Coordinates of C-alpha atoms and ligand atoms in Angstrom, one line a residue:
M1 CA 104.6 60.7 44.4
H2 CA 105.5 64.0 42.6
R3 CA 106.4 66.8 44.7
T4 CA 106.4 70.3 44.3
T5 CA 104.7 72.7 42.1
P6 CA 102.9 73.8 44.1
R7 CA 104.0 72.9 47.7
I8 CA 101.0 72.3 49.4
A9 CA 100.7 72.8 53.2
I10 CA 97.6 71.8 55.2
V11 CA 97.3 72.9 58.6
G12 CA 95.3 70.6 60.8
G13 CA 95.1 66.8 60.7
G14 CA 91.4 66.4 61.6
L15 CA 89.0 64.6 59.5
G16 CA 89.2 67.3 56.5
G17 CA 92.8 67.8 56.5
L18 CA 93.5 64.0 56.5
T19 CA 91.0 63.4 53.8
L20 CA 92.6 66.1 51.7
A21 CA 96.0 64.7 52.1
R22 CA 94.8 61.2 51.2
V23 CA 92.9 62.1 48.0
L24 CA 95.8 64.3 46.8
Q25 CA 98.2 61.3 47.6
V26 CA 95.8 58.9 45.7
H27 CA 96.4 61.2 42.7
G28 CA 100.3 61.3 43.2
I29 CA 100.3 64.7 44.6
E30 CA 102.5 65.5 47.7
A31 CA 101.2 67.5 50.6
T32 CA 102.4 68.1 54.2
V33 CA 99.9 68.1 57.0
Y34 CA 101.1 70.3 60.2
E35 CA 99.1 68.9 63.3
A36 CA 99.2 70.9 66.6
D37 CA 98.7 67.6 68.6
A38 CA 101.9 66.1 69.8
A39 CA 101.3 62.7 68.4
R40 CA 98.7 60.5 66.9
H41 CA 97.2 59.4 70.3
A42 CA 97.8 62.4 72.2
R43 CA 94.1 63.3 72.5
P44 CA 92.2 60.8 74.7
S45 CA 88.8 61.1 73.1
Q46 CA 88.0 61.8 69.5
G47 CA 84.4 62.5 70.1
G48 CA 81.0 60.8 69.4
T49 CA 79.3 59.1 66.6
L50 CA 78.8 60.6 63.0
D51 CA 76.3 59.8 60.4
M52 CA 78.0 59.7 57.1
H53 CA 75.7 61.3 54.3
P54 CA 75.7 59.6 50.8
E55 CA 76.3 62.7 48.7
S56 CA 79.1 64.1 51.0
G57 CA 80.9 61.9 53.5
Q58 CA 80.4 58.6 51.8
R59 CA 81.2 60.1 48.4
A60 CA 84.5 61.5 50.0
L61 CA 85.4 58.1 51.2
R62 CA 84.8 56.6 47.9
E63 CA 87.0 59.2 46.2
A64 CA 89.7 58.4 49.0
G65 CA 89.5 54.7 48.1
L66 CA 88.4 53.9 51.6
T67 CA 85.0 52.4 51.1
A68 CA 85.8 49.0 52.2
E69 CA 87.4 50.3 55.4
F70 CA 84.4 52.3 56.1
L71 CA 81.9 49.7 55.6
A72 CA 84.0 47.5 58.0
G73 CA 83.6 50.3 60.7
V74 CA 79.9 51.4 60.2
R75 CA 77.0 50.9 62.4
P76 CA 73.8 51.1 60.3
E77 CA 71.6 50.3 63.4
G78 CA 73.0 53.6 64.8
Q79 CA 70.4 55.4 62.6
D80 CA 67.7 54.4 65.1
M81 CA 66.0 57.6 66.6
K82 CA 63.7 58.3 69.5
L83 CA 62.0 61.6 70.4
F84 CA 60.6 62.1 74.0
D85 CA 58.9 65.0 75.6
K86 CA 60.2 65.9 79.0
H87 CA 57.6 63.7 80.9
G88 CA 59.2 60.7 79.4
T89 CA 56.4 60.2 76.8
L90 CA 57.8 58.6 73.5
L91 CA 56.5 60.9 70.7
R92 CA 58.3 59.3 67.7
E93 CA 60.5 56.2 67.0
E94 CA 62.5 55.4 63.9
A95 CA 64.2 52.1 63.4
A96 CA 66.8 51.6 60.9
R97 CA 66.2 49.0 58.1
E98 CA 68.8 46.0 58.2
N99 CA 72.0 47.2 56.5
D100 CA 70.3 50.6 55.8
M101 CA 73.1 52.6 54.3
D102 CA 71.3 55.9 54.0
R103 CA 73.2 57.6 56.9
P104 CA 75.1 54.8 58.8
E105 CA 76.9 55.9 61.9
I106 CA 80.6 55.6 62.5
D107 CA 82.6 56.7 65.6
R108 CA 84.6 59.7 64.9
G109 CA 87.8 57.9 66.4
A110 CA 87.2 54.9 64.0
L111 CA 87.0 57.3 61.0
R112 CA 90.0 59.3 61.9
S113 CA 92.0 56.1 62.3
I114 CA 90.9 54.9 58.9
L115 CA 92.0 58.3 57.4
M116 CA 95.3 58.3 59.4
D117 CA 96.2 54.8 58.3
S118 CA 95.6 55.7 54.8
V119 CA 97.9 58.8 54.6
D120 CA 101.7 58.5 54.1
P121 CA 103.0 58.8 57.7
D122 CA 105.9 60.8 56.6
S123 CA 103.6 63.6 55.3
I124 CA 102.2 64.3 58.8
R125 CA 104.2 66.7 61.1
W126 CA 103.1 66.3 64.7
G127 CA 103.5 69.0 67.3
K128 CA 103.4 71.7 64.8
K129 CA 101.0 74.3 66.1
L130 CA 100.5 77.2 63.8
T131 CA 100.7 80.6 65.5
K132 CA 100.6 82.9 62.4
A133 CA 100.5 82.8 58.7
V134 CA 101.6 85.6 56.5
T135 CA 100.9 85.8 52.6
L136 CA 103.8 87.2 50.3
D137 CA 103.0 87.3 46.7
G138 CA 100.7 84.3 46.5
R139 CA 103.0 82.3 48.8
S140 CA 102.5 81.8 52.5
E141 CA 105.0 81.8 55.3
L142 CA 103.9 79.7 58.2
H143 CA 105.2 80.5 61.8
F144 CA 104.8 77.6 64.3
A145 CA 105.0 77.6 68.0
D146 CA 108.2 75.7 68.1
G147 CA 109.9 78.7 66.4
T148 CA 110.2 77.2 62.9
V149 CA 109.1 78.7 59.8
E150 CA 107.9 77.1 56.5
I151 CA 107.0 78.5 53.0
C152 CA 104.3 77.1 50.7
D153 CA 102.5 77.9 47.5
L154 CA 99.2 76.5 48.5
L155 CA 98.0 77.0 52.0
V156 CA 95.0 75.1 53.3
G157 CA 93.5 75.9 56.7
A158 CA 92.0 72.8 58.1
D159 CA 92.5 73.8 61.6
G160 CA 89.0 73.8 62.9
A161 CA 86.9 76.3 64.7
W162 CA 89.6 78.6 65.9
S163 CA 91.6 78.5 62.6
R164 CA 94.8 80.5 62.5
V165 CA 94.6 80.6 58.7
R166 CA 91.1 82.0 58.5
P167 CA 92.4 85.7 59.0
L168 CA 94.1 85.5 55.7
V169 CA 90.7 85.3 53.9
T170 CA 88.0 86.9 56.0
D171 CA 87.7 88.9 59.2
A172 CA 84.7 86.7 60.2
K173 CA 85.0 85.0 63.8
P174 CA 82.9 82.3 65.3
E175 CA 80.0 83.6 67.4
H176 CA 77.9 81.9 70.1
S177 CA 74.8 80.3 68.8
G178 CA 72.9 80.9 72.0
V179 CA 73.1 77.2 73.1
N180 CA 75.7 75.6 75.4
F181 CA 76.3 71.8 75.8
V182 CA 77.5 69.8 78.8
E183 CA 78.9 66.5 77.3
I184 CA 78.6 63.5 79.7
G185 CA 78.6 59.8 79.4
I186 CA 78.1 56.3 80.7
T187 CA 80.9 53.8 80.0
D188 CA 80.0 49.9 79.2
V189 CA 76.4 50.9 79.6
D190 CA 75.0 47.6 78.9
R191 CA 76.6 46.2 81.9
T192 CA 76.5 49.1 84.4
Q193 CA 73.2 50.7 83.5
S194 CA 71.0 48.3 81.5
A195 CA 67.8 50.3 81.9
L196 CA 69.5 53.2 80.4
A197 CA 71.1 51.1 77.7
E198 CA 67.6 50.0 76.8
L199 CA 66.1 53.4 76.8
V200 CA 68.6 54.9 74.3
G201 CA 68.8 51.7 72.3
R202 CA 71.0 51.4 69.3
G203 CA 71.1 54.9 68.1
S204 CA 70.2 58.4 69.3
L205 CA 67.6 59.8 71.7
Y206 CA 66.2 63.3 71.8
A207 CA 64.3 64.5 75.0
L208 CA 63.5 68.1 74.5
G209 CA 61.6 71.0 76.0
D210 CA 61.9 74.3 78.2
N211 CA 64.7 75.5 76.2
K212 CA 66.7 72.4 77.0
G213 CA 67.6 69.0 75.8
I214 CA 69.0 65.8 76.9
M215 CA 70.5 64.0 73.8
P216 CA 72.2 60.5 74.3
Q217 CA 73.7 58.5 71.6
R218 CA 75.2 55.1 71.5
N219 CA 78.8 55.0 70.5
G220 CA 80.6 51.9 69.0
D221 CA 82.7 51.3 72.1
G222 CA 79.7 50.3 74.4
R223 CA 79.5 54.0 75.8
I224 CA 76.6 56.4 75.7
R225 CA 77.7 59.9 75.2
A226 CA 75.0 62.5 75.9
Y227 CA 74.8 66.2 75.4
V228 CA 72.8 68.3 77.8
A229 CA 71.9 71.2 76.1
F230 CA 70.8 74.7 77.5
R231 CA 69.7 77.7 75.7
T232 CA 71.8 80.3 77.7
H233 CA 74.2 83.0 76.9
E234 CA 77.7 82.9 75.9
D235 CA 79.4 83.1 79.3
W236 CA 77.0 80.9 81.1
L237 CA 79.3 77.8 81.4
T238 CA 81.8 79.9 83.3
T239 CA 79.4 82.0 85.4
C240 CA 76.6 79.4 86.2
G241 CA 78.5 78.0 89.2
I242 CA 78.4 74.4 88.1
P243 CA 81.7 73.0 89.3
F244 CA 82.7 70.8 86.2
D245 CA 85.8 69.7 87.9
R246 CA 83.9 68.2 90.8
P247 CA 81.7 65.7 89.2
D248 CA 79.5 64.8 92.2
E249 CA 78.6 68.3 92.8
A250 CA 78.3 69.1 89.0
R251 CA 76.0 66.2 88.6
A252 CA 73.6 67.4 91.5
A253 CA 73.8 71.1 90.1
I254 CA 72.8 70.0 86.6
L255 CA 69.9 67.9 87.9
E256 CA 68.6 71.0 89.6
Y257 CA 67.8 72.4 86.1
F258 CA 65.6 69.2 85.4
T259 CA 63.6 68.7 88.5
D260 CA 60.3 68.5 86.7
W261 CA 61.6 66.0 84.0
A262 CA 61.0 62.3 84.1
P263 CA 63.4 60.5 86.3
E264 CA 64.2 57.7 83.6
L265 CA 65.4 60.6 81.4
T266 CA 67.4 62.5 84.1
D267 CA 68.9 59.1 85.1
L268 CA 71.2 59.8 82.3
I269 CA 72.6 62.6 84.3
R270 CA 72.3 61.1 87.8
Y271 CA 74.4 58.0 86.7
C272 CA 76.8 59.5 84.3
D273 CA 80.5 59.0 84.9
D274 CA 83.1 61.7 85.8
T275 CA 83.9 62.8 82.3
M276 CA 82.3 66.1 82.0
L277 CA 83.0 68.5 79.2
P278 CA 81.3 72.0 79.0
R279 CA 81.0 73.0 75.3
P280 CA 79.9 76.4 74.1
I281 CA 78.1 75.8 70.7
M282 CA 79.7 78.4 68.2
Q283 CA 78.9 79.1 64.5
L284 CA 80.3 81.3 61.8
P285 CA 77.8 83.7 60.1
V286 CA 75.4 81.7 58.0
G287 CA 76.1 82.6 54.3
L288 CA 79.6 83.6 55.0
T289 CA 81.7 83.9 51.7
W290 CA 84.8 85.7 50.6
E291 CA 86.7 86.8 47.5
S292 CA 89.2 84.1 46.7
K293 CA 92.8 85.0 47.7
P294 CA 95.7 83.7 45.8
G295 CA 97.5 80.7 47.4
V296 CA 95.3 80.3 50.4
T297 CA 92.0 78.6 51.4
L298 CA 89.9 76.9 54.1
I299 CA 88.2 73.6 54.4
G300 CA 85.9 72.1 57.1
D301 CA 85.1 74.0 60.4
A302 CA 87.7 76.6 59.5
A303 CA 85.5 77.6 56.5
H304 CA 82.0 77.2 57.9
L305 CA 81.8 76.1 61.5
M306 CA 78.2 75.4 62.1
S307 CA 76.1 73.9 65.1
P308 CA 75.9 70.1 65.1
F309 CA 72.1 70.3 64.8
A310 CA 72.1 69.3 61.2
G311 CA 74.9 66.6 61.5
A312 CA 76.7 68.1 58.5
G313 CA 80.0 69.5 59.7
A314 CA 82.2 66.4 59.5
N315 CA 80.4 65.3 56.3
L316 CA 81.1 68.7 54.8
A317 CA 84.8 68.6 55.8
L318 CA 85.1 65.5 54.0
L319 CA 83.4 66.9 50.9
D320 CA 85.5 70.1 50.9
A321 CA 88.7 68.0 51.1
V322 CA 87.6 66.0 48.0
E323 CA 86.4 69.0 46.1
L324 CA 89.6 70.9 46.8
A325 CA 91.8 67.9 45.9
L326 CA 90.0 67.4 42.5
A327 CA 90.4 70.9 41.7
V328 CA 94.1 70.8 42.4
V329 CA 94.4 67.6 40.2
E330 CA 92.5 69.3 37.4
N331 CA 94.4 72.6 37.4
P332 CA 98.0 71.4 37.8
G333 CA 100.4 73.9 38.9
N334 CA 97.8 76.7 39.1
P335 CA 96.8 77.2 42.9
V336 CA 94.6 80.3 42.0
A337 CA 92.3 78.5 39.6
S338 CA 92.1 75.4 42.0
I339 CA 90.9 77.8 44.9
E340 CA 88.6 79.6 42.7
V341 CA 86.8 76.4 41.3
Y342 CA 86.6 74.8 44.8
E343 CA 85.5 77.8 46.8
K344 CA 82.7 78.5 44.2
A345 CA 81.3 75.1 44.6
M346 CA 81.9 75.0 48.5
H347 CA 80.0 78.2 49.2
E348 CA 77.1 76.9 47.2
Y349 CA 76.7 73.5 48.8
V350 CA 77.5 74.8 52.2
L351 CA 74.7 77.4 52.4
P352 CA 71.7 75.2 52.7
E353 CA 73.5 73.0 55.3
S354 CA 74.4 76.0 57.5
Q355 CA 71.0 77.3 57.4
A356 CA 69.6 73.9 58.3
A357 CA 72.1 73.7 61.3
S358 CA 70.9 77.1 62.7
H359 CA 67.2 76.5 61.9
H360 CA 67.3 73.0 63.7
L361 CA 69.1 74.6 66.8
D362 CA 66.3 77.2 67.0
L363 CA 63.5 74.5 66.7
M364 CA 65.1 71.9 69.0
I365 CA 66.4 74.0 71.9
S366 CA 63.2 76.0 72.4
P367 CA 60.4 76.3 74.8
D368 CA 58.5 73.5 73.0
G369 CA 61.4 71.7 71.2
D370 CA 59.6 68.4 71.4
Q371 CA 56.4 69.7 69.5
Q372 CA 58.7 71.7 66.9
M373 CA 60.5 68.6 66.0
M374 CA 57.1 66.6 65.8
A375 CA 55.9 69.5 63.4
L376 CA 59.1 69.1 61.4
F377 CA 58.6 65.3 61.1
K378 CA 55.2 65.8 60.0
Q379 CA 56.4 68.2 57.1
L380 CA 59.1 65.5 56.1
D381 CA 56.6 62.7 56.3
A382 CA 54.3 64.7 53.9
M383 CA 57.0 65.5 51.5
G384 CA 58.0 61.8 51.5
A385 CA 54.2 60.8 50.7
E386 CA 54.2 63.3 47.9
G387 CA 57.4 61.9 46.5
T388 CA 55.9 58.5 46.7
D389 CA 52.7 59.6 44.9
A390 CA 54.7 61.3 42.1
E391 CA 56.7 58.1 41.6
R392 CA 53.5 56.0 41.1
Ligands
LIG1 C1 79.3 68.3 70.1 C2 79.4 68.0 68.5 C3 78.7 67.2 67.8 C4 79.0 67.0 66.5 N1 78.3 66.0 65.9 C5 78.5 65.9 64.4 C6 77.7 64.9 63.7 O1 76.9 64.2 64.2 N2 77.9 64.8 62.4 C7 78.8 65.7 61.7 O2 78.9 65.7 60.4 N3 79.4 66.6 62.4 C8 79.3 66.8 63.6 N4 80.0 67.7 64.4 C9 80.8 68.6 63.7 C10 82.2 67.9 63.4 O3 82.9 67.4 64.5 C11 83.0 69.1 62.7 O4 82.4 69.7 61.7 C12 84.3 68.3 62.1 O5 85.1 67.7 62.9 C13 85.3 69.4 61.4 O6 86.4 68.7 60.9 P1 87.7 69.6 60.7 O7 88.7 68.7 59.9 O8 87.3 70.9 59.8 O9 88.2 70.2 62.0 P2 88.6 69.5 63.4 O10 88.0 68.1 63.4 O11 88.3 70.2 64.3 O12 90.2 69.1 63.0 C14 90.9 70.3 63.2 C15 92.5 69.8 63.5 O13 93.3 71.0 63.4 C16 94.2 70.9 64.4 N5 94.6 72.3 64.8 C17 93.8 73.3 65.3 N6 94.5 74.5 65.5 C18 95.7 74.3 64.9 C19 96.9 75.0 64.8 N7 96.9 76.4 65.1 N8 98.0 74.4 64.1 C20 97.9 73.2 63.8 N9 96.8 72.2 64.0 C21 95.8 72.8 64.5 C22 93.5 70.2 65.6 O14 94.4 69.6 66.5 C23 92.6 69.2 64.8 O15 93.4 67.9 64.7 C24 79.8 67.9 65.7 C25 80.6 68.8 66.5 C26 80.4 69.0 67.8 C27 81.0 70.1 68.7

């Protein structure tokens, strides 16, 4: 492994930061990952299931030399999808073909483990929470909560939604999307709630309407994780009076918002376990760009936080990592050129994804989200039929 010009610091050991470290290491380039978590298993849950897109997430894993590990962990059947209205009417159902590798699902925890196992363990510094970064003539000084300071030539902010590196390149800040989630779940669902297991099936379910949604998904560990969505204002999660730390009362309070929804759907709330997570859905402005700055750049949510409604955030974090790593490889010792090449490509491919994430949020969590989704499917079906006609 060759060190040192430039010294590369990656702040954040999430999906983006780990992929970047891995691809650089595949090319013999050393980088140090500074992660705020105290240790690898410090966080009890790494989140839900992610569908990996061929042109971004899957491509990145190929560049990282991790296709075999990825294939061993994917669930192609997780692409199954059901759409319901609030009365419990099934409006649309899609079943994945056997071994369909279009957008197979993988649990975020499994993906993070694959990446973590692939990175030189000595290159990850745990318990390093960045509090401030300062640029000095193209170099950066990193200040950590433990009082230590490091200097680097190329600083990469892979530190997610509330990035401490972002202020070095832009004044933009995450804004509330107009939607809040309450994340709930049911563990070991096949054994404990077989009717709900059957309702959700192998993939994801969307029940939409009245500016709300109940959106469960099957995870690889036998758990159903569900996002209950509300189109409500930024402070709603703290002012609505739902006592999230008292799950029995919180379940009853959430159910009050769904009294005229089909009981078979609201059973997902009625029988959820005690893990309840309020999640405001935040996003950076759609179309955000900035002039390249010498020696510092961003990847993943730090660069383009978007709502999860296009299923793109993790895929883009992986793609950014690969694009930046390859730009570093192709411009040895020249961080300025590496950043310019990477950011030009990144801003272009991110734009349609962030537009889709914002558009889909508006469609889905709306007064008639079910009908809006049906209209979108109709459009996509027509485009697919046109494509088939053109191929003939
Ligand atoms: C409810 C929900 C569902 C989603 N579903 C999907 C989906 O289906 N498909 C999809 O593609 N995307 C999805 N996403 C988006 C996806 O989770 C993110 O886009 C992705 O995790 C971004 O990766 P990242 O590496 O940029 O950031 P993160 O995964 O947030 O990682 C950031 C890392 O930086 C560390 N860190 C933070 N601050 C500091 C600091 N100051 N100093 C040091 N370290 C720090 C954190 O501990 C963390 O390890 C979803 C998001 C949400 C909220």
